[in-house]
Coordinates of C-alpha atoms in Angstrom, one line a residue:
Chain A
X1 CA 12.1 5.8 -21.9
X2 CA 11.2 9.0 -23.9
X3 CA 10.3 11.0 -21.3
X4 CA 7.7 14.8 -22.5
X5 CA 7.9 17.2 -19.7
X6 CA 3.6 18.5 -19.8
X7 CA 4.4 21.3 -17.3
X8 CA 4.0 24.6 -19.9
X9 CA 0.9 23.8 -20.9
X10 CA -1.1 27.0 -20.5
X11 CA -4.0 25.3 -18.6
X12 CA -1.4 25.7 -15.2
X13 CA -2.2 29.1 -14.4
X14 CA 1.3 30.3 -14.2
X15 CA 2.2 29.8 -17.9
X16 CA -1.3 30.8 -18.9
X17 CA -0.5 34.4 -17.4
X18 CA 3.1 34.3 -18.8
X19 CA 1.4 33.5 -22.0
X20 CA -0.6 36.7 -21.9
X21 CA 1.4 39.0 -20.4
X22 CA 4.4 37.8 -22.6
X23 CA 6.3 37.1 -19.8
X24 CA 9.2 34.7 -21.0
X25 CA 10.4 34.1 -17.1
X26 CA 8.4 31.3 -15.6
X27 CA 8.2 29.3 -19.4
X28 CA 12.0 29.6 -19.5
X29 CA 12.1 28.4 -16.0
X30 CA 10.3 25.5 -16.3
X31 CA 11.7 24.8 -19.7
X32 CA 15.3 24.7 -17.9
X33 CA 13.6 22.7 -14.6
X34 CA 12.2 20.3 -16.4
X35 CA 15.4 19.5 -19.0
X36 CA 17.6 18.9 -15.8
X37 CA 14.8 16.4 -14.2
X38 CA 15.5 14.5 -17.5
X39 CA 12.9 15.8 -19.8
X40 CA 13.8 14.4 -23.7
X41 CA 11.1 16.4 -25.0
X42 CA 9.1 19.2 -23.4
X43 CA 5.7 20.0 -24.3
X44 CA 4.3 23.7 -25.5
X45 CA 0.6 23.7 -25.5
X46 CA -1.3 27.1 -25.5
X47 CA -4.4 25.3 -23.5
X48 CA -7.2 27.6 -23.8
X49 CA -5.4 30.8 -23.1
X50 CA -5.1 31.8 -26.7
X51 CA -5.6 30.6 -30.6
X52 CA -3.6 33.2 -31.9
X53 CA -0.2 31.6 -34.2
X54 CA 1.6 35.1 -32.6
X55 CA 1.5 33.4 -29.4
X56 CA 2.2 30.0 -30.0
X57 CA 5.0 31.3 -32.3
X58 CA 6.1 33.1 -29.3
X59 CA 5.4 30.4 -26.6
X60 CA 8.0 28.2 -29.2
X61 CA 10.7 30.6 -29.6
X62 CA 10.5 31.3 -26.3
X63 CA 11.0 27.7 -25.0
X64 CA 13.7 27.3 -28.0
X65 CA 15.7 29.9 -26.3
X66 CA 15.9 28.6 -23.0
X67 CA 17.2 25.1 -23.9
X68 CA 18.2 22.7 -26.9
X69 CA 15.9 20.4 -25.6
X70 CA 13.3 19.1 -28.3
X71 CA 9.9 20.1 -28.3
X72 CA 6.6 18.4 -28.7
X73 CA 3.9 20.8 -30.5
X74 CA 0.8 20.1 -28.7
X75 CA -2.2 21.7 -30.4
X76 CA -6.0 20.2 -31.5
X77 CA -6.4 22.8 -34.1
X78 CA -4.7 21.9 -37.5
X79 CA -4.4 25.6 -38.8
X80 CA -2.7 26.2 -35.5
X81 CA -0.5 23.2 -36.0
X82 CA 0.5 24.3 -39.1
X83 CA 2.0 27.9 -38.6
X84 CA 3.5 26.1 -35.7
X85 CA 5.8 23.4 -37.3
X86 CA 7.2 26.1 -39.6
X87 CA 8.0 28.4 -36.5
X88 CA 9.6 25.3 -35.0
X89 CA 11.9 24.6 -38.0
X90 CA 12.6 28.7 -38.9
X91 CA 13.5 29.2 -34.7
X92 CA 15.4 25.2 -33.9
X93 CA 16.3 24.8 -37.1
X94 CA 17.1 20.7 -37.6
X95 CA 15.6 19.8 -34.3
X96 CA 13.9 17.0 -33.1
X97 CA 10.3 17.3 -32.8
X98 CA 7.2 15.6 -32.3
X99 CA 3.9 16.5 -33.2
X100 CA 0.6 16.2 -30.4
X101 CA -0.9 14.7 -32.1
X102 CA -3.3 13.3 -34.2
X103 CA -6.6 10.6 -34.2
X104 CA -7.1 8.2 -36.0
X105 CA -10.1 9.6 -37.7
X106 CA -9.5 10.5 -41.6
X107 CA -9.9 14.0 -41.7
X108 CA -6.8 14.9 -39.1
X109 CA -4.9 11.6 -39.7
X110 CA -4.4 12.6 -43.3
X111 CA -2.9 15.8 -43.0
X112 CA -1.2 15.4 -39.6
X113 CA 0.7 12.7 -41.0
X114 CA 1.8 15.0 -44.4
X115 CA 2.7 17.2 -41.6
X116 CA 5.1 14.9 -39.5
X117 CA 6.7 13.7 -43.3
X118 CA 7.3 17.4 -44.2
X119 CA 8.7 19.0 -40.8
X120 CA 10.3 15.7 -40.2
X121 CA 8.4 15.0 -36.5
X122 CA 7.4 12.5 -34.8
X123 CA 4.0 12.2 -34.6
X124 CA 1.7 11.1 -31.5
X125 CA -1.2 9.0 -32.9
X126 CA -4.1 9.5 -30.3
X127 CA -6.6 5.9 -30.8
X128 CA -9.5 7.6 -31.0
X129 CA -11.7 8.9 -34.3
X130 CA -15.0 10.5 -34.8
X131 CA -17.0 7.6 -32.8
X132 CA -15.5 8.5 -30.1
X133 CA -12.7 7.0 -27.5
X134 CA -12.9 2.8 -27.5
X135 CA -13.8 1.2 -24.0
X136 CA -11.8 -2.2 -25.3
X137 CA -9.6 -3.6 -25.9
X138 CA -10.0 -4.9 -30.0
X139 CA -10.9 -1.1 -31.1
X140 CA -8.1 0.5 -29.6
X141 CA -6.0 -2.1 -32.0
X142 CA -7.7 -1.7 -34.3
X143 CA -7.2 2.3 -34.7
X144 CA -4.2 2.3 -33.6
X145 CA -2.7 -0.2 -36.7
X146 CA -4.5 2.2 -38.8
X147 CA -2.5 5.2 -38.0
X148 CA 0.9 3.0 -38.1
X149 CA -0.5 1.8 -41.4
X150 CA -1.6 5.4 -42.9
X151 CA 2.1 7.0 -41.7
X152 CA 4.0 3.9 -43.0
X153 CA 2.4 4.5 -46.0
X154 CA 3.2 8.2 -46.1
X155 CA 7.2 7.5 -45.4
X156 CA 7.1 7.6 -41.4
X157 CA 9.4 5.3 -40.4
X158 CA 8.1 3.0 -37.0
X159 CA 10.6 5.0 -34.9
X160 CA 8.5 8.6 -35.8
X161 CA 5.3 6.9 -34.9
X162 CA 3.9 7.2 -31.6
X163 CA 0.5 5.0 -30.6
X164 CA -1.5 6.7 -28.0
X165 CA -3.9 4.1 -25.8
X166 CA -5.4 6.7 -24.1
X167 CA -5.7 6.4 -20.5
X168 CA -8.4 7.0 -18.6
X169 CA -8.7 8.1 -15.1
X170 CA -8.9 5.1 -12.3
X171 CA -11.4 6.8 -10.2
X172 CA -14.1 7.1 -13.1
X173 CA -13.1 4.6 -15.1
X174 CA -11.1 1.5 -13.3
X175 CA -11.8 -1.1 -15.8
X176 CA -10.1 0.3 -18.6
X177 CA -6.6 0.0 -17.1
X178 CA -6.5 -3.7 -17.7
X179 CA -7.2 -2.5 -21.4
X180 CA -4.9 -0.1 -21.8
X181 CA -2.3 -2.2 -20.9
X182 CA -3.2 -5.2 -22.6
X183 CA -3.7 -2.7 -25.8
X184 CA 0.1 -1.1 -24.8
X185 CA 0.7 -5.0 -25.4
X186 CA -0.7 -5.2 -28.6
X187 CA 0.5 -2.1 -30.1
X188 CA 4.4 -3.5 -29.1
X189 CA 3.3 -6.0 -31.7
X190 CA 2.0 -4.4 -34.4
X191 CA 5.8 -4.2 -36.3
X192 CA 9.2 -5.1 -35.6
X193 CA 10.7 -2.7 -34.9
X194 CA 7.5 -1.9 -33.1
X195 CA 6.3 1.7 -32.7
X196 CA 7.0 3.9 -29.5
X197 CA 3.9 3.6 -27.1
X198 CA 3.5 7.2 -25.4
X199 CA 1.0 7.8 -22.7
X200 CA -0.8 10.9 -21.0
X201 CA 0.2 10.1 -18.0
X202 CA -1.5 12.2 -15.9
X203 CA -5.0 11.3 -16.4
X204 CA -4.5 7.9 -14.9
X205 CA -4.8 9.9 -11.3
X206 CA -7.3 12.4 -12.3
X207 CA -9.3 13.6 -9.3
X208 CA -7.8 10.8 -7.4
X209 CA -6.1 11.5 -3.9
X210 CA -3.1 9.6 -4.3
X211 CA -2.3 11.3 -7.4
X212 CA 1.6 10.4 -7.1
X213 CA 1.1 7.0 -6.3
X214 CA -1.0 5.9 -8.5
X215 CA 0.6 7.7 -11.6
X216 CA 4.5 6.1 -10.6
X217 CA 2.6 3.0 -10.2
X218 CA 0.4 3.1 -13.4
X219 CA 3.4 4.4 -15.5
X220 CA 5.5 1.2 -14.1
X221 CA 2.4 -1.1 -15.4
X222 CA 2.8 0.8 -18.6
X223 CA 6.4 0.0 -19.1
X224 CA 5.7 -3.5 -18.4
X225 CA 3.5 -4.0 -21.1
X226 CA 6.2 -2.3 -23.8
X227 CA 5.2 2.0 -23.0
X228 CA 8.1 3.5 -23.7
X229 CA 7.2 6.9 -24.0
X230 CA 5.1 9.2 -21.8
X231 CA 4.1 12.5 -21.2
X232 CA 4.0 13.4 -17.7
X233 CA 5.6 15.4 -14.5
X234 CA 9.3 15.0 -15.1
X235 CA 9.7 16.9 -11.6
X236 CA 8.4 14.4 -9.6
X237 CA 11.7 12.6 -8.5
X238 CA 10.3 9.7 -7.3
X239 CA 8.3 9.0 -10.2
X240 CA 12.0 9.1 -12.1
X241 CA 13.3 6.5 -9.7
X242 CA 10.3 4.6 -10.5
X243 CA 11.1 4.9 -14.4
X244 CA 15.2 4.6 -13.9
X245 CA 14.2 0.8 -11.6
X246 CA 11.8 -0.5 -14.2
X247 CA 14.3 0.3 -17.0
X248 CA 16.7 -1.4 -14.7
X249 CA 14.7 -4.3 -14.9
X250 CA 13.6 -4.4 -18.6
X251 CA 17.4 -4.5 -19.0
X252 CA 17.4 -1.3 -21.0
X253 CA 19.8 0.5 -18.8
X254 CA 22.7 -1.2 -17.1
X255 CA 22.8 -2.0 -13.8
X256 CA 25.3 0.0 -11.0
X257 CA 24.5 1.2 -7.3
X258 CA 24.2 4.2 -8.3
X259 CA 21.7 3.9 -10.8
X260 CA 19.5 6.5 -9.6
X261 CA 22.1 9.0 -10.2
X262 CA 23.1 8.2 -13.2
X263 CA 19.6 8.7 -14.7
X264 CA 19.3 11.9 -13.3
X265 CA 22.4 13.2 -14.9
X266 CA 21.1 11.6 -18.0
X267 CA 18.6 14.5 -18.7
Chain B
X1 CA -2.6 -10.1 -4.4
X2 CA -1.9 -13.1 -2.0
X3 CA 1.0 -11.5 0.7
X4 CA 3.4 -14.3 2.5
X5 CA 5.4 -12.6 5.8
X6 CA 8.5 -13.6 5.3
X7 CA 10.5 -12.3 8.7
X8 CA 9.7 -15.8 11.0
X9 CA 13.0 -17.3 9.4
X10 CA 15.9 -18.1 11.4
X11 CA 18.0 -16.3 9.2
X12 CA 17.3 -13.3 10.8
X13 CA 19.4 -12.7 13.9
X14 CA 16.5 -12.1 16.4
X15 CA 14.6 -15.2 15.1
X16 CA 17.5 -17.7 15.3
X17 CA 18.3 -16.7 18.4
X18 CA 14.5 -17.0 19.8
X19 CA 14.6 -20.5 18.4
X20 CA 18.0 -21.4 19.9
X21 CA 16.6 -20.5 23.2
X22 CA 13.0 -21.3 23.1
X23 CA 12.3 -17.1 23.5
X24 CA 8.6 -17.4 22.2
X25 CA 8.5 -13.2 22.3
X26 CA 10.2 -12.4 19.3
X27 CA 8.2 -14.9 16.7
X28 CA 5.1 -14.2 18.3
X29 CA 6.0 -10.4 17.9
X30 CA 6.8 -11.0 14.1
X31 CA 3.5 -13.1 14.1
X32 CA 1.0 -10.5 15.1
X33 CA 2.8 -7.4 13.1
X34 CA 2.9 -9.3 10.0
X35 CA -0.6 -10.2 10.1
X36 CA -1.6 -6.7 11.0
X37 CA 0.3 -5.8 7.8
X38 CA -1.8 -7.5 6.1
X39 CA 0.2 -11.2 5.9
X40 CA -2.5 -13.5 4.1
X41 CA 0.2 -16.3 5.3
X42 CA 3.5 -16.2 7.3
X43 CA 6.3 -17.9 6.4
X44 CA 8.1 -19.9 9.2
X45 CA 11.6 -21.4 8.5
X46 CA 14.2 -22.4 10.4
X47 CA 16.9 -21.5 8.4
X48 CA 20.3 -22.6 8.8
X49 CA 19.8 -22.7 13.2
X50 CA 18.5 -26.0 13.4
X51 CA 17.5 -29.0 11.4
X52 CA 15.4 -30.8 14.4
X53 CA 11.9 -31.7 14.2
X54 CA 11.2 -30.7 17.9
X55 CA 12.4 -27.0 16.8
X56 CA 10.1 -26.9 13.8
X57 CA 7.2 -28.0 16.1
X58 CA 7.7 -25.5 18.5
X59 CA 8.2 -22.6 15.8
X60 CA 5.0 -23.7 14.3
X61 CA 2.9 -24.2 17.6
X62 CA 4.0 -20.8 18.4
X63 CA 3.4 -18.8 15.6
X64 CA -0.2 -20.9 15.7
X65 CA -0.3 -19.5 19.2
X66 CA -0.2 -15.5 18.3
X67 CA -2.6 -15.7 15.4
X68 CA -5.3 -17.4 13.8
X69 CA -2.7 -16.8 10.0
X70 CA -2.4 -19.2 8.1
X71 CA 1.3 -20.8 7.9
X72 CA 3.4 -21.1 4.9
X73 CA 5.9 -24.3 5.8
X74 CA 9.4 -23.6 4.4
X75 CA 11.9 -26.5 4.4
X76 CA 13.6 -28.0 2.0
X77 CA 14.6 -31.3 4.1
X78 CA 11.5 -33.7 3.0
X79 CA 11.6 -35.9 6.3
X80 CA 11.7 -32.5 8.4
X81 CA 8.4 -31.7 5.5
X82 CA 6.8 -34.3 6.5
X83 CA 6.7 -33.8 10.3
X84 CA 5.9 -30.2 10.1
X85 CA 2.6 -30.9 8.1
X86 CA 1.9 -33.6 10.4
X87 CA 2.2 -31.1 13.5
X88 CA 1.0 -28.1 11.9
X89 CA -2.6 -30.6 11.4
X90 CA -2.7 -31.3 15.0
X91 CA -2.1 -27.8 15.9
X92 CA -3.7 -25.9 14.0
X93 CA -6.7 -27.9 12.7
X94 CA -8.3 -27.4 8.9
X95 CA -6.1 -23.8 9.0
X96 CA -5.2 -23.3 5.2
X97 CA -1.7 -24.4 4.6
X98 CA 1.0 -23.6 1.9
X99 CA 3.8 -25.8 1.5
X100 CA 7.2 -24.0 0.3
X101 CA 8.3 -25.5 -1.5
X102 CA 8.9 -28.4 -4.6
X103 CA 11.3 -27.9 -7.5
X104 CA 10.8 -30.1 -10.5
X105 CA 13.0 -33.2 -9.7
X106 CA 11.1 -35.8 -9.8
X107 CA 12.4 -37.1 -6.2
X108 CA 10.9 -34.2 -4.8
X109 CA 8.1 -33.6 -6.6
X110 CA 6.1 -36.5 -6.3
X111 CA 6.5 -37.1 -2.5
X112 CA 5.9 -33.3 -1.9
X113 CA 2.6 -33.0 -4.3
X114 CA 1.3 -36.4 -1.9
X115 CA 1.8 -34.4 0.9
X116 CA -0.3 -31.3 -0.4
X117 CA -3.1 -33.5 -1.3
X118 CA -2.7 -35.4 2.0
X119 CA -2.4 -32.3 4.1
X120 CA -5.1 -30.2 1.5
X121 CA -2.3 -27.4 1.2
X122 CA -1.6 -25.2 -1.6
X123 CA 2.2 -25.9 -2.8
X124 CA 5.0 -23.7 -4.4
X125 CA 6.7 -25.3 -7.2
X126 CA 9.6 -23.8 -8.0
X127 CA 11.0 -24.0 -11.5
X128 CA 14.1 -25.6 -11.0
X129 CA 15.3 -29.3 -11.4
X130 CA 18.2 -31.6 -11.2
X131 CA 20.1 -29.4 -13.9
X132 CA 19.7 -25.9 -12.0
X133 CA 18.1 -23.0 -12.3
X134 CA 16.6 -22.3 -15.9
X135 CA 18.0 -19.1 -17.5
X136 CA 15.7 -18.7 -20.2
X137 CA 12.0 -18.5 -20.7
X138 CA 10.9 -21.9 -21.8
X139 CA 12.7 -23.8 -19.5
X140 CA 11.2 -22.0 -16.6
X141 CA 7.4 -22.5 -18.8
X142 CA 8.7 -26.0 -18.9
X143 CA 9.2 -26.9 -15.6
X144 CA 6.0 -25.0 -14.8
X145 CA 4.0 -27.2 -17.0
X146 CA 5.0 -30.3 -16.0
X147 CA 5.1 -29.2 -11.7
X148 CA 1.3 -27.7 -12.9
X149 CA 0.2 -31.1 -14.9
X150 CA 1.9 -33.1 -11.8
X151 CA 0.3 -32.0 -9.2
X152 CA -3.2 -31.8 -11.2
X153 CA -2.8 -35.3 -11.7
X154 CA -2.7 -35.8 -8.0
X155 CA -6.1 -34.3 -7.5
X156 CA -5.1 -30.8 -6.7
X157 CA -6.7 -27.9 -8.5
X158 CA -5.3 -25.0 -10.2
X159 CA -5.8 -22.6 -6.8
X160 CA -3.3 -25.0 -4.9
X161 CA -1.1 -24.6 -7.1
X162 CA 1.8 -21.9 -6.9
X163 CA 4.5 -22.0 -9.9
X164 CA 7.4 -19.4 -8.7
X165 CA 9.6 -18.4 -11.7
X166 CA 12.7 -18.1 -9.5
X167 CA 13.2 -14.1 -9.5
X168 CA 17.2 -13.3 -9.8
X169 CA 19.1 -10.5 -8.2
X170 CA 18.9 -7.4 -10.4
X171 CA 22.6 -6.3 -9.7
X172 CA 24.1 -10.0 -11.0
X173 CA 21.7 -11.6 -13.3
X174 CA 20.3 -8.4 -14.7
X175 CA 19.1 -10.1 -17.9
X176 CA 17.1 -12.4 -16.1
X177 CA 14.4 -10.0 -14.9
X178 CA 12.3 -9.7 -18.6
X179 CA 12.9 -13.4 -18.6
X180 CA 11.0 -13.9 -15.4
X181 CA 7.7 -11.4 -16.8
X182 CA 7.4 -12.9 -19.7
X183 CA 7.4 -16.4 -17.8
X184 CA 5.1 -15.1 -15.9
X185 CA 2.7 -13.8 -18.3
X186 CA 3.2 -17.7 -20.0
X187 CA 2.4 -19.3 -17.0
X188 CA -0.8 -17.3 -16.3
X189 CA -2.0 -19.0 -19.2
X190 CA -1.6 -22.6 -18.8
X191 CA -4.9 -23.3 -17.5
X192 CA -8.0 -21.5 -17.0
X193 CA -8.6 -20.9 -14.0
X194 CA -5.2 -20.3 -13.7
X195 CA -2.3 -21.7 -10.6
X196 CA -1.2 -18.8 -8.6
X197 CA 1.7 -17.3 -9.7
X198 CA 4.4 -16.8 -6.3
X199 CA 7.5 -15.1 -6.2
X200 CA 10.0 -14.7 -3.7
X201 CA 10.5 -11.0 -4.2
X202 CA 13.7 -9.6 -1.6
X203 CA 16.0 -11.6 -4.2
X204 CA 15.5 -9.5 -6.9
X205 CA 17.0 -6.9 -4.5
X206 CA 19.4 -9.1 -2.9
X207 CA 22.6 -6.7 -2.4
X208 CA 21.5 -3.4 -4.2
X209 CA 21.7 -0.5 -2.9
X210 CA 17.9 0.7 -3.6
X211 CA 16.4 -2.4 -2.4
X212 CA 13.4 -1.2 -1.1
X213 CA 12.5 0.5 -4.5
X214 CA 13.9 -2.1 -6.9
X215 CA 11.5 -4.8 -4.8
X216 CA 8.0 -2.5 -5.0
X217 CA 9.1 -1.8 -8.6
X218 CA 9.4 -5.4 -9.0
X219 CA 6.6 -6.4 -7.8
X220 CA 4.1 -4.3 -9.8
X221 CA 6.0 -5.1 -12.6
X222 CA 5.4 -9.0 -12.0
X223 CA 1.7 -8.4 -10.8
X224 CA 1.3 -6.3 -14.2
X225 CA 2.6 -9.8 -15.5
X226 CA -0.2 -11.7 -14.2
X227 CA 2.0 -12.7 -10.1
X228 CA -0.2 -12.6 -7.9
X229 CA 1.2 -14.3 -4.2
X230 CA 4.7 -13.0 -3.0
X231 CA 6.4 -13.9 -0.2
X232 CA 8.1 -10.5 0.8
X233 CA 8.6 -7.8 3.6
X234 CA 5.2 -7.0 4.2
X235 CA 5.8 -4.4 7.0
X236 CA 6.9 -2.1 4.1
X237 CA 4.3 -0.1 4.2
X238 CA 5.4 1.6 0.3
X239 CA 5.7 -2.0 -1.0
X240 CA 1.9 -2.8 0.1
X241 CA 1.0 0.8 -1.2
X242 CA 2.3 -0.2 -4.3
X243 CA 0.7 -3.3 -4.2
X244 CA -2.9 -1.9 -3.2
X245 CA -2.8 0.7 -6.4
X246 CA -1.5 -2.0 -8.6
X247 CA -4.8 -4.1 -7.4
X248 CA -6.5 -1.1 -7.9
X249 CA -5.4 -0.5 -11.9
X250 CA -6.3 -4.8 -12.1
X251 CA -9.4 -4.3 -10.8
X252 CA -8.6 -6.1 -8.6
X253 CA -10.4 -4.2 -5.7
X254 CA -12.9 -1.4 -6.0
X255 CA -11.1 1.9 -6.1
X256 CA -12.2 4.8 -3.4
X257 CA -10.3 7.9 -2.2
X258 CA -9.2 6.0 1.2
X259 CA -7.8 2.9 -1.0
X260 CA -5.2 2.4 0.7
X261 CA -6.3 2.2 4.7
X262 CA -8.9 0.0 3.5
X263 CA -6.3 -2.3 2.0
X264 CA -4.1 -1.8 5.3
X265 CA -7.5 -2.9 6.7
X266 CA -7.9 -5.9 5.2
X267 CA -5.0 -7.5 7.2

């Protein structure tokens, strides 16, 4: 399981004033807190705190200090995206990386996937395009063997690509979990070797009370269906233990007592 | 998600000793907490304590006694079968009924699909024959097609009909566990409507350390599958969490805040 810590994201108001005030403390913090829950990849997203490529170049370099761990560039803005990749490679140098991410709709597929060819990312392919986000099942196919297609065709290799389904929150939307992870199912299918499947987990327990519960319980589901990659609150310990037992299970790590531990130490 | 108590089985200490000595206070006990649990059906074995018919009338009559639940009659001894249904009619009246359980071999599975249709319960079929238990997928698809194609032949329809894929321990037959989902997910598609899908979940614990986690992971895992019956510890009030989101992400059952106490209610 690829495992993206979402935690600085400047939408949580701690990193969004670290952001602004430059304050390299609490990013550096969580960037360490989140590599020893087992983080592969942490994401840096400016949220709406800023636009400016000064900050996201210093949000990066600031991360890159902290830890070796990878990053995933998370930014909707292609200009934005752009300055930041070359940060990433000037600051980390050969590091792995992965790019949040792209839709499936022409005018960001295009260039997002030149992008993940040049800087040498992964690249998260969000199934979604100008129409909007699908409600079924077919569509959510559909764009997402379009994105495999368009980065196969540009020289990503399956293992760079990532297909998004896009979950949706339970509590508004309940009847597209059955469609994400029959899509999850689909996507596992689309090559051999398949792409990775990454979800934002998260939004599965939007506005929801049992926000824990539900998300260790969707994320489970997910891996079922062949999600192997997600973006979510690596801190929650129990939601690891739920990852570490389904892995268990899927046979992709090996069984031993203490399994739990051994997962933890992993990261 | 159809939930079988499974504690009313002289295994247990307390429960082969209450049958020993005709101590009606401990299965009684057993009775009403499962049911308030949420028990759709209890489970009532004798285990290894006693092979008599007299015992197995008395277990029944007094788990009939404590609650209007539905009994699920385990035995694998087809005269001692054959008396329980017999007394479980006169005791209980038109109270729905699972038998647990067939295999495959023919010896058993003929006489035991009569007895369903005689005694209009729903039956387990386990995936197992003379040879053993299957290790791979098609076997176990197999042996549910032809337990499913029996026992339709008989008269009964697809809702009396459980196939159980015969879930492994994790911690020795590790391998086994993707084999069991992906039978699963085959057998959920062998008819339309399809049989119930039943699994005895606290084996794919059996000796771990975690086993409370492995078995709720489990279980979601096999519901994601398409399971949907399990005869487990249903006083584990995390396990039937688990189980009420996972309806919940089915949609299954309508999601609200207080999910979960209505699904505690339901019992």
């Amino acid at each position: 399981m690829i495992l993206i810590g979402e935690r600085i994201n400047g939408s949580f108001k701690d990193i969004g004033a670290a952001i602004k005030e430059k304050n390299k403390a609490p990013i550096q913090d969580w960037a360490r807190k989140q590599t020893e829950a087992g983080a592969d990849y942490l994401d840096v997203n400016l949220g709406a705190v800023s636009k400016s490529p000064e900050d996201f170049h210093w949000l990066i370099e600031t991360a890159c200090e902290a830890v070796p761990t990878p990053l995933s560039i998370d930014c909707n803005k292609l200009d934005l995206m752009r300055v930041a990749l070359e940060a990433y490679r000037q600051i980390a140098g050969a590091r792995p990386l992965v790019i949040n991410s792209t839709t499936a709709e022409d005018s960001k597929l295009m260039p997002l996937v030149e992008l993940a060819a040049q800087y040498d990312g992964g690249l998260i392919g969000v199934v979604m395009d100008e129409r909007g986000s699908p409600q079924d099942i077919d569509r959510r196919v559909e764009l997402g063997a379009k994105i495999f297609a368009v980065a196969m065709e540009a020289g990503l290799p399956p293992e760079k690509i990532f297909l998004d389904p896009i979950v949706m929150p339970l509590k508004f939307m309940q009847e597209q979990g059955k469609n994400v992870l029959e899509a999850i199912r689909q996507f596992a299918m689309i090559s051999d070797p398949p792409p990775h499947i990454s979800i934002g987990l998260s939004n599965a327990a939007s506005k929801a009370e049992e926000r824990a519960l539900i998300n260790r319980t969707f994320l489970v589901m997910a891996m079922t269906a062949g999600c192997d990659a997600a973006i979510c609150n690596v801190m929650d310990a129990e939601l690891m233990n739920a990852v570490a037992t389904a892995e268990l299970v899927l046979n992709k790590e090996i069984y031993s007592d203490s399994y739990l531990k051994a997962h933890r130490k992993r990261g």
